[in-house]
């Protein structure tokens, strides 16, 4: 289902969704539970207590209020690192530290757009992450619309040269985020595909399911050897306005001004903290989320929610009378949004330890309730996953989960993955927009996520056996 | 219910809602219908045909796409006048003409705001209509919050002097728009009330029911003899962010830059067109809506919807095999939003004719379905209103309707009013924001409005008798 291609690197396109998009039909559980009763009982208690209320909302409130927007390379991201170190220490984590990551530093600058003809109107737009800027006077050119990324390939230079190409791709609302995978290729690869034919800029209809005047940014990437042209997303109502002007049959002209530019790379950090294991402290259960956000919102659902979920899940486990056998490690990754360099740095720095990573899981799809657990584990251990699904009262997905953009880097080391699917029905109303703010999170839904992650992490850290090693494939390749 | 006061003129505060806010408990119908069967039958047919589909959505699409934002005094408003004249002529109206109105010309300019301390974050805000600007460098000052307009009066100059006062007033979502009347006084009068105590600027939580990053503008007014200080609305998520920073207990500082300023008054026009009556052409049934909009959105629900509803309702009546006895007059008023000068000019220009205005009705609350009909008619004719309620399959409201901001100017002449209450549940999610765009209108809901207005206007124009004259009170005084 996931649309990929040679010019379209997964790392820049929210590969966190890969797991969700490749799960297919559910696996039928084989045989009885193999989770020991005592472990299961404690996990069930952890879960039911978390469903009564957790500190997760306080954590994401603190991050969004005290730090707010924290894009890769910004000073605000450095403040997020300080926040992360302080928060994990305050919450009782051990071995709290920063781990170096070098990140790009793209800056949005001032931006504006307007339909010049036939009916002049200002529009709301946002440069795509990584886009070059326009000349200061802007770019004014005729507009041509295409319904998909593929459609542009059917045009010739005579139709495209000197024009602004408008990708009018509509995203479908789905619980499993599959609508995103279908709509997002135009965002990632649209600029270079149009530039090959001589386009001077591209506009896309926001990859989102809302009808708000809040454009959705997100990463794009230029193909080597192709002219770099500016790229921006129109909010959905503005895309519909542009489409309506085009439907008039009169020539449509658009003026685009983007102040986007790139500054030198920045050395910053991911944040790590642990609940050390009592028997096998060198065996790691990794809970990941990303600390950075896009610049437009305060990064509440993407990914303050994930930060809160994994932090609070680990903290609850650390509060148990007895620590689990293995170490729970929370990793708050630098720069998921703009190239996943934090995750790459983690995989490299810990390469000698990855064979002892017994399970990894990531929270990066907002705060909608968990409705499925998928996996990439030794198939012999699938009855364990089936039992976890019963424990969480959710469906069981297949065994082909990638797990997420950040933990995907652990796949070459065959680190087993448990992927908790969050309800994404409303997520893409707000994703990558200014509207990604604290009020979009329901505290009770967030608690349900904490309850799910805590139970799964506890079982993985406490049970005598493990999930073996993950089969080939999955992750990021 | 409607909160008013000496410093708070109704004309600047969407007095269109007055009717809705003062309806109270329903009147019990007295006696049988007095609408003749033939009239009632034709009205019912008009209504049922309109429910099958009308041209109303095409009309509002045309206005929002081809004109878009059209605030008082702008060149875009002049384009709206051209659009109105052309549209009414194209739709077959008679006596289509412009009627002079002089309007203010307030311009928003560039604007921005940010929380400077304790946690720096940019916010989304919009100057209130009529606000003065800030110096070019902006105003930076400590923030003090109050929960209501009245609360500021309890403070002393020592608490307020040199500060930015933040009115953190929350609006309730209601079907009948009553939440608006409770929340809006801080918008209209908040600046002067705070300036009396030495405040340097005011911020308000948007008067809206949404949680989008789309601030709600709207008119404010300065009290004579009090220093004019800048006033802006924060979007609801931004108001909640500011409240959260204040809740930290640390001093909060805010920087506000508003480029708002006033240009000379502009001479422009309302647009009028008629379906001439076959027997009593000098008796007028007036259907009103306003042609201007705020500058932020494309003016779809406010009041493109109203323009489309009354225009299409009249057009459908004009399409009948036989024109009604009396004249249906559609008035698309200039400048409802910024002082109702179009309505004032109409009342003055037509003063000799108002005694022959047998009924007036106005559509200015979006495109939600009509659920009630209220009135201000000779009480002896209330059985007619009861029969109209049955015809429309809606509740009957009381007999104290104002009718709307524009037709309120007809009250001194005792022009009877029929007020069709539209469902306002979602209206204040978008009202006066950039999000007031075409996609917020459901075409089927819009058709239900057309059906309701067409039936009511037809009955008023065709029945042998009339609604007498309206009792004292109501309107705008």
PDB file of N, CA, C and O in Angstrom, chain B residues 31 107-108 115 119 124 126 133 153-154 239 246 267 271 286 293 319 321 376 384 389 397 435:
ATOM      1  N   UNK B  31     -56.422  29.847  17.706  1.00  0.00           N
ATOM      2  CA  UNK B  31     -57.398  29.653  16.643  1.00  0.00           C
ATOM      3  C   UNK B  31     -56.800  29.031  15.403  1.00  0.00           C
ATOM      4  O   UNK B  31     -55.617  28.716  15.346  1.00  0.00           O
ATOM      5  N   UNK B 107      -8.496  49.224   7.918  1.00  0.00           N
ATOM      6  CA  UNK B 107      -7.595  48.276   7.260  1.00  0.00           C
ATOM      7  C   UNK B 107      -6.775  47.558   8.324  1.00  0.00           C
ATOM      8  O   UNK B 107      -6.221  48.188   9.223  1.00  0.00           O
ATOM      9  N   UNK B 108      -6.684  46.251   8.186  1.00  0.00           N
ATOM     10  CA  UNK B 108      -6.001  45.427   9.188  1.00  0.00           C
ATOM     11  C   UNK B 108      -4.485  45.651   9.204  1.00  0.00           C
ATOM     12  O   UNK B 108      -3.888  45.805  10.264  1.00  0.00           O
ATOM     13  N   UNK B 115       4.147  35.551  23.015  1.00  0.00           N
ATOM     14  CA  UNK B 115       4.421  35.522  24.444  1.00  0.00           C
ATOM     15  C   UNK B 115       5.933  35.604  24.580  1.00  0.00           C
ATOM     16  O   UNK B 115       6.656  34.799  23.980  1.00  0.00           O
ATOM     17  N   UNK B 119       7.662  31.596  28.860  1.00  0.00           N
ATOM     18  CA  UNK B 119       8.000  30.609  27.828  1.00  0.00           C
ATOM     19  C   UNK B 119       7.688  31.216  26.475  1.00  0.00           C
ATOM     20  O   UNK B 119       6.522  31.304  26.086  1.00  0.00           O
ATOM     21  N   UNK B 124      -1.326  33.123  17.351  1.00  0.00           N
ATOM     22  CA  UNK B 124      -2.178  33.550  16.237  1.00  0.00           C
ATOM     23  C   UNK B 124      -3.219  34.512  16.794  1.00  0.00           C
ATOM     24  O   UNK B 124      -3.968  34.147  17.707  1.00  0.00           O
ATOM     25  N   UNK B 126      -5.820  38.239  15.768  1.00  0.00           N
ATOM     26  CA  UNK B 126      -6.389  39.138  14.756  1.00  0.00           C
ATOM     27  C   UNK B 126      -6.866  40.397  15.462  1.00  0.00           C
ATOM     28  O   UNK B 126      -7.575  40.315  16.479  1.00  0.00           O
ATOM     29  N   UNK B 133      -3.838  50.752  15.698  1.00  0.00           N
ATOM     30  CA  UNK B 133      -2.618  49.964  15.620  1.00  0.00           C
ATOM     31  C   UNK B 133      -1.710  50.227  16.813  1.00  0.00           C
ATOM     32  O   UNK B 133      -1.995  51.071  17.672  1.00  0.00           O
ATOM     33  N   UNK B 153     -13.669  45.930  36.064  1.00  0.00           N
ATOM     34  CA  UNK B 153     -14.108  47.098  36.828  1.00  0.00           C
ATOM     35  C   UNK B 153     -13.757  46.973  38.310  1.00  0.00           C
ATOM     36  O   UNK B 153     -13.726  47.966  39.029  1.00  0.00           O
ATOM     37  N   UNK B 154     -13.516  45.756  38.739  1.00  0.00           N
ATOM     38  CA  UNK B 154     -13.189  45.539  40.158  1.00  0.00           C
ATOM     39  C   UNK B 154     -11.714  45.745  40.434  1.00  0.00           C
ATOM     40  O   UNK B 154     -11.275  45.682  41.579  1.00  0.00           O
ATOM     41  N   UNK B 239      -5.322  31.404  23.290  1.00  0.00           N
ATOM     42  CA  UNK B 239      -5.827  31.910  24.568  1.00  0.00           C
ATOM     43  C   UNK B 239      -5.563  30.885  25.669  1.00  0.00           C
ATOM     44  O   UNK B 239      -5.191  31.240  26.790  1.00  0.00           O
ATOM     45  N   UNK B 246       0.103  31.858  32.242  1.00  0.00           N
ATOM     46  CA  UNK B 246      -0.283  32.622  33.439  1.00  0.00           C
ATOM     47  C   UNK B 246      -0.443  31.685  34.640  1.00  0.00           C
ATOM     48  O   UNK B 246      -0.075  32.036  35.768  1.00  0.00           O
ATOM     49  N   UNK B 267     -17.579  56.020  -0.412  1.00  0.00           N
ATOM     50  CA  UNK B 267     -18.959  56.004  -0.886  1.00  0.00           C
ATOM     51  C   UNK B 267     -19.159  54.755  -1.735  1.00  0.00           C
ATOM     52  O   UNK B 267     -18.479  54.549  -2.739  1.00  0.00           O
ATOM     53  N   UNK B 271     -27.191  46.757  -2.723  1.00  0.00           N
ATOM     54  CA  UNK B 271     -27.743  46.308  -4.006  1.00  0.00           C
ATOM     55  C   UNK B 271     -29.181  45.854  -3.784  1.00  0.00           C
ATOM     56  O   UNK B 271     -29.464  45.120  -2.839  1.00  0.00           O
ATOM     57  N   UNK B 286     -39.827  42.735   2.328  1.00  0.00           N
ATOM     58  CA  UNK B 286     -38.380  42.939   2.224  1.00  0.00           C
ATOM     59  C   UNK B 286     -37.617  41.719   2.735  1.00  0.00           C
ATOM     60  O   UNK B 286     -37.827  41.266   3.864  1.00  0.00           O
ATOM     61  N   UNK B 293     -18.436  41.440   4.057  1.00  0.00           N
ATOM     62  CA  UNK B 293     -17.964  40.383   4.955  1.00  0.00           C
ATOM     63  C   UNK B 293     -16.764  40.921   5.728  1.00  0.00           C
ATOM     64  O   UNK B 293     -16.250  41.997   5.402  1.00  0.00           O
ATOM     65  N   UNK B 319     -40.426  32.819 -10.334  1.00  0.00           N
ATOM     66  CA  UNK B 319     -40.597  31.788 -11.367  1.00  0.00           C
ATOM     67  C   UNK B 319     -42.000  31.202 -11.392  1.00  0.00           C
ATOM     68  O   UNK B 319     -42.317  30.403 -12.275  1.00  0.00           O
ATOM     69  N   UNK B 321     -45.970  30.682 -11.978  1.00  0.00           N
ATOM     70  CA  UNK B 321     -46.795  31.080 -13.136  1.00  0.00           C
ATOM     71  C   UNK B 321     -47.419  32.464 -12.930  1.00  0.00           C
ATOM     72  O   UNK B 321     -47.592  33.219 -13.881  1.00  0.00           O
ATOM     73  N   UNK B 376     -42.484  39.795  15.088  1.00  0.00           N
ATOM     74  CA  UNK B 376     -42.926  41.036  15.730  1.00  0.00           C
ATOM     75  C   UNK B 376     -44.010  41.594  14.813  1.00  0.00           C
ATOM     76  O   UNK B 376     -43.732  42.326  13.860  1.00  0.00           O
ATOM     77  N   UNK B 384     -51.603  33.537  12.107  1.00  0.00           N
ATOM     78  CA  UNK B 384     -50.916  33.399  10.813  1.00  0.00           C
ATOM     79  C   UNK B 384     -49.501  32.878  11.007  1.00  0.00           C
ATOM     80  O   UNK B 384     -49.022  32.033  10.248  1.00  0.00           O
ATOM     81  N   UNK B 389     -45.531  28.399  11.028  1.00  0.00           N
ATOM     82  CA  UNK B 389     -44.695  27.432  11.751  1.00  0.00           C
ATOM     83  C   UNK B 389     -45.078  26.002  11.360  1.00  0.00           C
ATOM     84  O   UNK B 389     -44.207  25.154  11.141  1.00  0.00           O
ATOM     85  N   UNK B 397     -41.639  30.826  17.832  1.00  0.00           N
ATOM     86  CA  UNK B 397     -41.037  31.617  18.910  1.00  0.00           C
ATOM     87  C   UNK B 397     -41.993  32.687  19.392  1.00  0.00           C
ATOM     88  O   UNK B 397     -43.197  32.668  19.072  1.00  0.00           O
ATOM     89  N   UNK B 435     -11.591  30.912   8.456  1.00  0.00           N
ATOM     90  CA  UNK B 435     -12.221  29.624   8.180  1.00  0.00           C
ATOM     91  C   UNK B 435     -13.656  29.749   7.666  1.00  0.00           C
ATOM     92  O   UNK B 435     -14.317  28.739   7.431  1.00  0.00           O
TER      93      UNK B 435
END
